[in-house]
Amino acid sequence: MQVSQRRRDGCTECRRKKVKCDLLKPVCTRCQRYPKGCIYNLSVVGQGVEPRPARQQLSASGTGVAVGRQDQLSILQSLEALANQPSLHFSPALSSEQSRFFMHIFATETAPRLFPAAPDLFLQRMISASLQTPHLLYALLAAACSHHSRLVQDASPSSKIACLKFTNLAISSLRSTISESSRRLPTETVATAMALCTNDVCNGNMHVWRTHLSGVRQLLNAFLAQERSRWVQDSYIHSLVKWFTTLNLIASLSGQSHTSFTSEAAQEPLNELLGQSSGYIDEVCGYSLELVPCLTQVSHLIHQQRMTGSTANDMPQDALILQQSELLENELFLLLDSTVSDITMKSKGELALELEHTHRAFVHTALLHLHRRVQKLPISHPKVRADIAGIIRAIQDIRPFSAANILILWPVFSAGCEIDTSSERCIIQGRMANMQSLGMGNFTRARELLNLFWASGTALQWDAFFAQLGLELVLF
């Protein structure tokens, strides 16, 4: 008779009861009624640190809502595989119990939140590289620390101090590395800067995120200029470029300020990627790369329209902007039917199908911004109503707690600012609350500002309203 073996990677409560654990994070199905007992263990062996007995392994627990396990397990398995390689020397930064705990959090909670559909290789390489690169490791630990504090609603001074400590260590180590680098910039330098910039957005640090974004742009430009023969074949660098593209592009679409997209040095690899694209929806961005030039043009037209309106009533310029927007409108409609690749479908399952809805949400949102902020159509116009209906429909086709929702903050917020019915507002609020419960601080800030906008009853468009109040947000 074959004896079934009990899994050793289940939560402590399921292992204690000797029952099969479905490994949902942060709380498995069996423990949802009593979430505080749902604890997952991970042992990470640091340099010069002896392996710890099973009962002394680090633990992490949370009280959020369970999401699909497969999206989170691959990174955890990668980290565990690395931990089991005796030849690999971990960074001394992982010698403390606190740092190992937050590395566990990054692998099991933070990475699957920040990059819910990204290729496994991208996150595996980033985690592996961080074990040998102090500034990248500290940046990831800072992300995990701040995410965990939001996840478990820990606003204690000690939690804030820990996050600040990791952030400062990442920045100081990065500066030291850049100043000492006499030749080429390593890939990890760019990844660290992007991680810090992403942390700023999630933490609501709007007074420093632009500085970090500018730094990312300069580092990426320098890196790509020296790596022209490398990035063409390196999928990891492709993912870094797409990560920056999303950060920079959404920043330019998130308010009154206009962010220059990027220099020609950084635009070249993106153009190369667009040339390689078959029109499939990208796993890092959540939309087809063919949409990137359209979103960039939407941003430029919004900026041109604003400049025209603030200087003089220039009718020829208005007519040109309108003509360009109408051509762009036709291009956007042609992108609505983009699909995921067969490879993505096989590797991501149900999440892959939801990526098609995140893509449609972005296309409809681009149309909404084109109609409202460029063509200046009233909120009651049929085109505007159709845009909002398209966004709402795409949102509702995504599971309420699916990680795919994390990708569509810009569409969710944009639609929320243009609706006034209680039923539609309830849909928007619900999705934002779901993502907020998963520790996404950018959803927390966006939700607060959306409620402020609704309560004001203003006739201003949302970007002008927040600019008038001196408030800034980035819908990433």
Short mmCIF file of C-alpha atoms in Angstrom, two decimals:
data_model
loop_
_atom_site.label_atom_id
_atom_site.label_comp_id
_atom_site.label_asym_id
_atom_site.label_seq_id
_atom_site.Cartn_x
_atom_site.Cartn_y
_atom_site.Cartn_z
CA MET A 1 0.00 0.00 0.00
CA GLN A 2 1.34 3.41 -0.97
CA VAL A 3 1.72 5.77 1.95
CA SER A 4 0.74 9.38 1.20
CA GLN A 5 3.28 11.96 2.24
CA ARG A 6 2.23 15.12 3.98
CA ARG A 7 3.46 18.37 2.42
CA ARG A 8 6.10 20.21 4.39
CA ASP A 9 5.40 23.61 2.87
CA GLY A 10 1.90 24.05 4.29
CA CYS A 11 0.97 26.48 7.02
CA THR A 12 1.75 25.52 10.62
CA GLU A 13 -1.92 24.98 11.49
CA CYS A 14 -2.55 22.52 8.63
CA ARG A 15 0.67 20.70 9.46
CA ARG A 16 -0.34 20.51 13.11
CA LYS A 17 -3.69 18.98 12.10
CA LYS A 18 -1.91 16.76 9.52
CA VAL A 19 -4.23 17.86 6.73
CA LYS A 20 -3.45 19.04 3.21
CA CYS A 21 -2.89 22.80 2.95
CA ASP A 22 -3.85 24.56 -0.30
CA LEU A 23 -1.05 27.12 0.31
CA LEU A 24 -3.13 30.22 -0.41
CA LYS A 25 -1.42 33.38 0.82
CA PRO A 26 -1.60 35.22 3.11
CA VAL A 27 -4.27 32.90 4.59
CA CYS A 28 -5.05 29.38 3.39
CA THR A 29 -8.64 28.27 2.86
CA ARG A 30 -8.82 26.16 6.02
CA CYS A 31 -7.62 29.06 8.18
CA GLN A 32 -9.78 31.86 6.78
CA ARG A 33 -12.09 31.76 9.80
CA TYR A 34 -9.10 32.05 12.15
CA PRO A 35 -6.41 33.83 10.06
CA LYS A 36 -3.97 34.58 12.88
CA GLY A 37 -3.11 30.90 13.14
CA CYS A 38 -2.12 30.68 9.47
CA ILE A 39 1.68 30.93 9.44
CA TYR A 40 4.08 29.91 6.70
CA ASN A 41 7.70 29.06 7.37
CA LEU A 42 10.83 29.67 5.36
CA SER A 43 14.41 28.94 6.34
CA VAL A 44 17.07 31.07 4.69
CA VAL A 45 20.70 30.32 5.49
CA GLY A 46 22.88 33.41 5.59
CA GLN A 47 26.64 33.64 5.20
CA GLY A 48 28.26 32.42 8.37
CA VAL A 49 24.90 31.48 9.86
CA GLU A 50 24.15 27.91 10.85
CA PRO A 51 20.91 26.34 9.58
CA ARG A 52 18.11 26.82 12.08
CA PRO A 53 15.98 23.98 13.45
CA ALA A 54 12.52 23.73 11.94
CA ARG A 55 10.85 25.08 15.07
CA GLN A 56 13.00 28.21 14.95
CA GLN A 57 12.31 29.07 11.32
CA LEU A 58 11.09 32.52 10.44
CA SER A 59 7.37 32.99 10.10
CA ALA A 60 5.09 35.49 8.44
CA SER A 61 1.38 35.89 8.81
CA GLY A 62 -1.26 38.25 7.52
CA THR A 63 -4.95 38.90 7.67
CA GLY A 64 -5.67 39.74 4.02
CA VAL A 65 -7.86 37.85 1.60
CA ALA A 66 -6.56 34.71 -0.08
CA VAL A 67 -5.57 34.92 -3.73
CA GLY A 68 -4.34 32.35 -6.27
CA ARG A 69 -1.43 30.31 -4.92
CA GLN A 70 0.36 29.60 -8.19
CA ASP A 71 1.20 33.30 -8.73
CA GLN A 72 3.02 33.39 -5.39
CA LEU A 73 4.61 29.95 -5.09
CA SER A 74 7.07 30.17 -7.97
CA ILE A 75 9.08 32.97 -6.34
CA LEU A 76 9.04 31.24 -2.96
CA GLN A 77 10.23 28.01 -4.58
CA SER A 78 13.00 29.94 -6.34
CA LEU A 79 14.20 31.41 -3.06
CA GLU A 80 14.05 28.05 -1.32
CA ALA A 81 16.04 26.48 -4.16
CA LEU A 82 18.69 29.15 -3.74
CA ALA A 83 18.76 28.57 -0.01
CA ASN A 84 19.47 24.89 -0.60
CA GLN A 85 22.57 25.57 -2.69
CA PRO A 86 25.50 25.18 -0.27
CA SER A 87 27.89 26.83 -2.71
CA LEU A 88 25.94 30.08 -2.71
CA HIS A 89 27.06 32.68 -0.16
CA PHE A 90 24.22 34.91 0.88
CA SER A 91 24.70 38.58 1.52
CA PRO A 92 25.77 39.47 5.08
CA ALA A 93 22.71 41.71 5.08
CA LEU A 94 20.64 38.52 5.49
CA SER A 95 22.46 37.49 8.66
CA SER A 96 19.85 39.11 10.90
CA GLU A 97 16.51 37.55 11.71
CA GLN A 98 14.71 40.74 10.70
CA SER A 99 16.25 40.85 7.21
CA ARG A 100 15.54 37.15 6.61
CA PHE A 101 11.96 37.67 7.71
CA PHE A 102 11.45 40.51 5.23
CA MET A 103 13.15 38.54 2.46
CA HIS A 104 10.53 35.88 3.10
CA ILE A 105 7.83 38.57 2.89
CA PHE A 106 9.22 39.89 -0.38
CA ALA A 107 9.26 36.42 -1.96
CA THR A 108 5.81 35.35 -0.79
CA GLU A 109 3.81 38.58 -0.58
CA THR A 110 5.44 41.71 -2.04
CA ALA A 111 6.86 40.45 -5.35
CA PRO A 112 3.58 38.77 -6.40
CA ARG A 113 1.77 42.01 -5.59
CA LEU A 114 4.09 44.40 -7.43
CA PHE A 115 4.47 42.10 -10.45
CA PRO A 116 1.38 39.87 -10.43
CA ALA A 117 1.82 38.46 -13.95
CA ALA A 118 5.52 39.00 -14.65
CA PRO A 119 7.57 36.07 -16.02
CA ASP A 120 8.98 33.89 -13.26
CA LEU A 121 12.49 34.34 -14.65
CA PHE A 122 12.34 38.10 -14.11
CA LEU A 123 11.62 37.86 -10.38
CA GLN A 124 13.90 34.87 -9.88
CA ARG A 125 16.84 36.73 -11.41
CA MET A 126 16.11 39.86 -9.40
CA ILE A 127 15.98 37.91 -6.13
CA SER A 128 19.09 35.93 -7.02
CA ALA A 129 20.99 39.10 -7.94
CA SER A 130 19.96 40.81 -4.70
CA LEU A 131 21.69 38.11 -2.66
CA GLN A 132 24.97 39.32 -4.13
CA THR A 133 24.13 43.05 -4.41
CA PRO A 134 23.61 44.96 -1.14
CA HIS A 135 21.83 48.01 -2.56
CA LEU A 136 19.30 45.89 -4.47
CA LEU A 137 18.75 43.64 -1.47
CA TYR A 138 18.12 46.62 0.81
CA ALA A 139 15.69 48.12 -1.71
CA LEU A 140 13.72 44.85 -1.84
CA LEU A 141 13.75 44.60 1.97
CA ALA A 142 12.45 48.18 2.19
CA ALA A 143 9.63 47.27 -0.20
CA ALA A 144 8.77 44.18 1.82
CA CYS A 145 8.93 46.05 5.14
CA SER A 146 6.57 48.82 4.06
CA HIS A 147 4.23 46.36 2.32
CA HIS A 148 4.06 44.09 5.36
CA SER A 149 3.29 47.02 7.68
CA ARG A 150 0.32 47.94 5.49
CA LEU A 151 -0.76 44.32 5.12
CA VAL A 152 -0.99 43.74 8.89
CA GLN A 153 -1.90 47.41 9.61
CA ASP A 154 1.20 48.03 11.70
CA ALA A 155 1.74 51.79 12.00
CA SER A 156 4.14 51.52 14.94
CA PRO A 157 7.30 53.67 15.06
CA SER A 158 9.48 50.54 14.97
CA SER A 159 7.95 49.51 11.65
CA LYS A 160 8.55 52.94 10.12
CA ILE A 161 12.11 52.99 11.46
CA ALA A 162 12.85 49.58 9.92
CA CYS A 163 11.55 50.68 6.53
CA LEU A 164 13.53 53.92 6.68
CA LYS A 165 16.64 52.00 7.71
CA PHE A 166 16.49 49.67 4.70
CA THR A 167 15.71 52.58 2.36
CA ASN A 168 18.65 54.66 3.59
CA LEU A 169 20.98 51.66 3.35
CA ALA A 170 19.82 51.05 -0.23
CA ILE A 171 20.35 54.70 -1.24
CA SER A 172 23.77 55.04 0.43
CA SER A 173 24.98 51.73 -1.02
CA LEU A 174 23.69 52.67 -4.47
CA ARG A 175 25.42 56.04 -4.37
CA SER A 176 28.64 54.38 -3.30
CA THR A 177 28.41 51.83 -6.11
CA ILE A 178 27.76 54.51 -8.74
CA SER A 179 30.57 56.76 -7.52
CA GLU A 180 33.05 53.87 -7.42
CA SER A 181 32.05 52.48 -10.81
CA SER A 182 34.77 53.41 -13.28
CA ARG A 183 33.53 51.28 -16.15
CA ARG A 184 30.12 49.71 -16.84
CA LEU A 185 26.95 49.99 -14.79
CA PRO A 186 25.59 46.62 -13.68
CA THR A 187 21.99 45.69 -14.36
CA GLU A 188 21.28 45.60 -10.62
CA THR A 189 21.99 49.34 -10.32
CA VAL A 190 19.05 50.11 -12.59
CA ALA A 191 16.82 47.56 -10.81
CA THR A 192 17.62 49.14 -7.42
CA ALA A 193 16.72 52.64 -8.60
CA MET A 194 13.43 51.39 -10.05
CA ALA A 195 12.61 49.49 -6.86
CA LEU A 196 13.18 52.65 -4.79
CA CYS A 197 11.01 54.69 -7.14
CA THR A 198 8.24 52.10 -6.97
CA ASN A 199 8.47 52.12 -3.16
CA ASP A 200 8.01 55.90 -3.22
CA VAL A 201 4.77 55.58 -5.16
CA CYS A 202 3.39 52.79 -2.94
CA ASN A 203 4.35 54.69 0.22
CA GLY A 204 2.92 57.99 -1.00
CA ASN A 205 6.29 59.79 -0.94
CA MET A 206 5.38 62.20 -3.70
CA HIS A 207 8.04 64.72 -2.69
CA VAL A 208 10.89 62.35 -3.58
CA TRP A 209 9.49 60.04 -6.25
CA ARG A 210 10.16 62.47 -9.11
CA THR A 211 13.78 62.77 -8.01
CA HIS A 212 14.12 58.99 -8.00
CA LEU A 213 12.31 58.70 -11.35
CA SER A 214 14.72 61.20 -12.87
CA GLY A 215 17.59 59.16 -11.44
CA VAL A 216 16.15 55.98 -12.93
CA ARG A 217 15.91 57.63 -16.33
CA GLN A 218 19.54 58.76 -16.25
CA LEU A 219 20.79 55.37 -15.07
CA LEU A 220 18.74 53.52 -17.66
CA ASN A 221 19.97 55.79 -20.43
CA ALA A 222 23.59 55.26 -19.41
CA PHE A 223 23.12 51.52 -18.99
CA LEU A 224 21.44 51.03 -22.38
CA ALA A 225 24.02 53.18 -24.13
CA GLN A 226 26.80 50.86 -22.95
CA GLU A 227 24.82 47.64 -23.42
CA ARG A 228 23.59 48.02 -27.00
CA SER A 229 24.67 44.52 -27.99
CA ARG A 230 23.24 42.89 -24.87
CA TRP A 231 19.68 44.05 -24.29
CA VAL A 232 18.41 42.69 -27.63
CA GLN A 233 18.69 39.08 -26.41
CA ASP A 234 18.24 39.52 -22.65
CA SER A 235 14.64 39.06 -21.48
CA TYR A 236 15.55 40.31 -17.99
CA ILE A 237 16.68 43.67 -19.39
CA HIS A 238 13.51 43.73 -21.51
CA SER A 239 11.48 43.41 -18.30
CA LEU A 240 13.44 46.23 -16.66
CA VAL A 241 12.77 48.49 -19.65
CA LYS A 242 9.06 47.65 -19.53
CA TRP A 243 9.01 48.27 -15.76
CA PHE A 244 10.46 51.73 -16.34
CA THR A 245 8.11 52.33 -19.27
CA THR A 246 5.08 51.69 -17.06
CA LEU A 247 6.42 53.89 -14.25
CA ASN A 248 7.32 56.77 -16.55
CA LEU A 249 4.30 56.58 -18.83
CA ILE A 250 1.70 56.39 -16.06
CA ALA A 251 3.50 59.22 -14.27
CA SER A 252 3.00 61.43 -17.32
CA LEU A 253 -0.72 60.52 -17.46
CA SER A 254 -1.46 60.95 -13.77
CA GLY A 255 -2.04 64.66 -13.40
CA GLN A 256 -1.19 68.15 -14.55
CA SER A 257 2.59 67.72 -14.63
CA HIS A 258 4.19 66.52 -17.84
CA THR A 259 7.03 64.03 -17.61
CA SER A 260 9.28 63.72 -20.63
CA PHE A 261 9.06 60.12 -21.72
CA THR A 262 12.70 59.18 -22.19
CA SER A 263 15.77 59.93 -24.26
CA GLU A 264 16.58 58.38 -27.60
CA ALA A 265 19.05 56.01 -25.92
CA ALA A 266 16.29 54.51 -23.81
CA GLN A 267 13.70 54.76 -26.57
CA GLU A 268 15.76 52.57 -28.89
CA PRO A 269 15.35 49.30 -26.93
CA LEU A 270 11.68 50.03 -26.48
CA ASN A 271 11.32 50.49 -30.23
CA GLU A 272 13.21 47.24 -30.68
CA LEU A 273 10.78 45.51 -28.34
CA LEU A 274 7.84 47.01 -30.22
CA GLY A 275 9.35 45.75 -33.45
CA GLN A 276 9.57 42.26 -31.95
CA SER A 277 6.06 42.41 -30.54
CA SER A 278 3.39 40.28 -32.17
CA GLY A 279 0.65 42.34 -30.59
CA TYR A 280 0.31 40.06 -27.59
CA ILE A 281 -0.46 41.50 -24.16
CA ASP A 282 2.66 41.95 -22.08
CA GLU A 283 2.92 40.24 -18.67
CA VAL A 284 4.85 43.08 -17.01
CA CYS A 285 2.73 45.98 -18.26
CA GLY A 286 -0.69 44.30 -18.36
CA TYR A 287 -1.34 45.70 -21.85
CA SER A 288 0.05 45.20 -25.34
CA LEU A 289 3.30 47.02 -26.10
CA GLU A 290 1.57 48.34 -29.21
CA LEU A 291 -0.44 50.53 -26.85
CA VAL A 292 2.70 52.30 -25.55
CA PRO A 293 3.09 54.78 -28.46
CA CYS A 294 -0.62 55.54 -28.25
CA LEU A 295 -0.45 56.26 -24.51
CA THR A 296 2.62 58.40 -25.09
CA GLN A 297 0.76 60.40 -27.73
CA VAL A 298 -2.26 60.79 -25.43
CA SER A 299 0.09 62.27 -22.81
CA HIS A 300 1.63 64.66 -25.34
CA LEU A 301 -1.77 65.80 -26.64
CA ILE A 302 -3.02 66.45 -23.11
CA HIS A 303 0.07 68.54 -22.47
CA GLN A 304 -0.32 70.45 -25.76
CA GLN A 305 -4.00 71.09 -25.08
CA ARG A 306 -3.20 72.41 -21.61
CA MET A 307 -0.46 74.70 -22.95
CA THR A 308 -2.76 76.01 -25.70
CA GLY A 309 -5.49 76.73 -23.19
CA SER A 310 -3.15 78.52 -20.80
CA THR A 311 -1.58 80.84 -23.38
CA ALA A 312 -4.17 81.94 -25.94
CA ASN A 313 -7.19 80.78 -27.86
CA ASP A 314 -5.14 79.46 -30.77
CA MET A 315 -7.74 78.01 -33.14
CA PRO A 316 -5.27 76.55 -35.71
CA GLN A 317 -3.44 74.76 -32.91
CA ASP A 318 -6.74 73.50 -31.46
CA ALA A 319 -7.75 72.15 -34.87
CA LEU A 320 -4.44 70.33 -35.26
CA ILE A 321 -4.74 68.75 -31.81
CA LEU A 322 -8.29 67.68 -32.59
CA GLN A 323 -7.23 66.14 -35.90
CA GLN A 324 -4.40 64.22 -34.23
CA SER A 325 -6.70 63.00 -31.47
CA GLU A 326 -9.23 61.67 -33.98
CA LEU A 327 -6.54 59.69 -35.80
CA LEU A 328 -5.31 58.34 -32.47
CA GLU A 329 -8.86 57.40 -31.53
CA ASN A 330 -9.06 55.12 -34.56
CA GLU A 331 -5.73 53.49 -33.68
CA LEU A 332 -6.90 52.76 -30.15
CA PHE A 333 -10.09 51.04 -31.30
CA LEU A 334 -7.99 48.67 -33.43
CA LEU A 335 -6.10 47.51 -30.31
CA LEU A 336 -9.15 46.44 -28.31
CA ASP A 337 -9.00 42.80 -29.43
CA SER A 338 -5.39 42.07 -28.45
CA THR A 339 -4.84 38.71 -26.75
CA VAL A 340 -2.21 36.95 -24.65
CA SER A 341 0.25 34.52 -26.21
CA ASP A 342 -0.12 30.76 -25.97
CA ILE A 343 2.94 30.67 -23.69
CA THR A 344 1.35 33.14 -21.29
CA MET A 345 -1.92 31.23 -21.38
CA LYS A 346 -0.17 28.00 -20.42
CA SER A 347 1.95 29.53 -17.66
CA LYS A 348 -0.58 31.91 -16.09
CA GLY A 349 -3.92 30.11 -16.53
CA GLU A 350 -6.92 32.14 -15.39
CA LEU A 351 -4.72 35.17 -14.74
CA ALA A 352 -3.78 35.15 -18.43
CA LEU A 353 -7.42 35.54 -19.43
CA GLU A 354 -7.72 38.45 -17.01
CA LEU A 355 -4.76 40.17 -18.68
CA GLU A 356 -6.96 40.54 -21.75
CA HIS A 357 -9.40 42.49 -19.58
CA THR A 358 -6.64 44.64 -18.04
CA HIS A 359 -5.53 45.50 -21.59
CA ARG A 360 -9.06 46.49 -22.60
CA ALA A 361 -9.35 48.61 -19.47
CA PHE A 362 -6.21 50.51 -20.54
CA VAL A 363 -7.47 51.03 -24.09
CA HIS A 364 -10.84 52.35 -22.90
CA THR A 365 -9.06 54.58 -20.38
CA ALA A 366 -6.82 56.01 -23.09
CA LEU A 367 -9.97 56.81 -25.06
CA LEU A 368 -11.53 58.36 -21.96
CA HIS A 369 -8.53 60.67 -21.44
CA LEU A 370 -8.53 61.51 -25.14
CA HIS A 371 -12.22 62.43 -25.10
CA ARG A 372 -12.26 64.28 -21.79
CA ARG A 373 -8.82 65.90 -21.49
CA VAL A 374 -7.97 66.48 -25.17
CA GLN A 375 -11.26 66.78 -27.08
CA LYS A 376 -12.95 68.33 -23.99
CA LEU A 377 -16.18 66.37 -24.47
CA PRO A 378 -18.73 66.73 -21.64
CA ILE A 379 -19.17 63.86 -19.20
CA SER A 380 -22.63 63.18 -20.65
CA HIS A 381 -21.33 62.70 -24.20
CA PRO A 382 -22.06 59.23 -25.67
CA LYS A 383 -18.37 58.62 -26.38
CA VAL A 384 -17.44 59.35 -22.75
CA ARG A 385 -20.25 57.16 -21.45
CA ALA A 386 -19.10 54.34 -23.76
CA ASP A 387 -15.53 54.68 -22.48
CA ILE A 388 -16.67 54.43 -18.86
CA ALA A 389 -18.92 51.48 -19.65
CA GLY A 390 -15.97 49.72 -21.32
CA ILE A 391 -13.76 50.24 -18.27
CA ILE A 392 -16.45 49.06 -15.84
CA ARG A 393 -17.11 45.99 -17.99
CA ALA A 394 -13.40 45.12 -18.08
CA ILE A 395 -13.13 45.54 -14.30
CA GLN A 396 -16.11 43.29 -13.67
CA ASP A 397 -14.62 40.60 -15.90
CA ILE A 398 -11.69 40.36 -13.44
CA ARG A 399 -12.16 38.43 -10.21
CA PRO A 400 -12.73 40.78 -7.23
CA PHE A 401 -9.51 39.77 -5.45
CA SER A 402 -7.44 38.75 -8.46
CA ALA A 403 -3.89 40.07 -8.54
CA ALA A 404 -4.70 41.40 -12.03
CA ASN A 405 -6.57 44.28 -10.37
CA ILE A 406 -3.21 45.60 -9.15
CA LEU A 407 -2.29 46.45 -12.74
CA ILE A 408 -5.29 48.70 -13.42
CA LEU A 409 -5.14 51.49 -10.84
CA TRP A 410 -4.99 54.11 -13.62
CA PRO A 411 -8.15 52.78 -15.36
CA VAL A 412 -10.01 52.27 -12.06
CA PHE A 413 -9.23 55.77 -10.77
CA SER A 414 -9.85 57.46 -14.14
CA ALA A 415 -13.30 55.87 -14.43
CA GLY A 416 -14.07 56.70 -10.79
CA CYS A 417 -13.51 60.40 -11.41
CA GLU A 418 -16.04 60.45 -14.26
CA ILE A 419 -19.00 58.63 -12.69
CA ASP A 420 -21.73 59.84 -10.35
CA THR A 421 -24.06 56.85 -9.92
CA SER A 422 -23.90 55.01 -6.60
CA SER A 423 -23.79 51.58 -8.26
CA GLU A 424 -20.76 52.41 -10.41
CA ARG A 425 -19.01 54.15 -7.54
CA CYS A 426 -19.59 51.06 -5.43
CA ILE A 427 -17.77 48.94 -8.03
CA ILE A 428 -14.80 51.32 -8.07
CA GLN A 429 -14.67 51.59 -4.27
CA GLY A 430 -14.89 47.83 -3.89
CA ARG A 431 -11.94 47.11 -6.15
CA MET A 432 -9.83 49.79 -4.50
CA ALA A 433 -10.70 48.45 -1.04
CA ASN A 434 -9.79 44.92 -2.13
CA MET A 435 -6.34 45.99 -3.30
CA GLN A 436 -5.88 48.20 -0.24
CA SER A 437 -6.47 45.12 1.95
CA LEU A 438 -3.61 43.43 0.10
CA GLY A 439 -1.23 46.13 1.32
CA MET A 440 -1.13 48.26 -1.83
CA GLY A 441 -0.44 51.76 -0.53
CA ASN A 442 -0.90 53.37 -3.94
CA PHE A 443 -4.52 52.19 -3.89
CA THR A 444 -4.91 53.63 -0.39
CA ARG A 445 -3.78 57.09 -1.49
CA ALA A 446 -5.80 56.99 -4.72
CA ARG A 447 -8.91 55.92 -2.82
CA GLU A 448 -8.54 58.78 -0.34
CA LEU A 449 -8.14 61.34 -3.13
CA LEU A 450 -11.06 59.88 -5.07
CA ASN A 451 -13.30 60.23 -2.01
CA LEU A 452 -12.08 63.81 -1.63
CA PHE A 453 -12.92 64.53 -5.27
CA TRP A 454 -16.40 63.01 -4.92
CA ALA A 455 -17.11 64.92 -1.71
CA SER A 456 -16.10 68.25 -3.27
CA GLY A 457 -18.84 68.22 -5.91
CA THR A 458 -16.49 70.26 -8.10
CA ALA A 459 -17.15 70.91 -11.76
CA LEU A 460 -13.40 70.79 -12.46
CA GLN A 461 -11.78 67.78 -14.08
CA TRP A 462 -9.90 65.68 -11.56
CA ASP A 463 -6.40 66.66 -12.70
CA ALA A 464 -7.20 70.38 -12.46
CA PHE A 465 -8.92 69.88 -9.09
CA PHE A 466 -5.92 68.18 -7.50
CA ALA A 467 -3.50 70.66 -9.07
CA GLN A 468 -5.53 73.49 -7.52
CA LEU A 469 -5.15 71.84 -4.10
CA GLY A 470 -1.45 71.18 -4.64
CA LEU A 471 -2.00 67.42 -4.44
CA GLU A 472 -0.19 64.89 -6.58
CA LEU A 473 -0.70 61.20 -7.24
CA VAL A 474 0.81 58.59 -9.52
CA LEU A 475 -1.58 55.89 -10.59
CA PHE A 476 0.93 53.05 -10.78
#
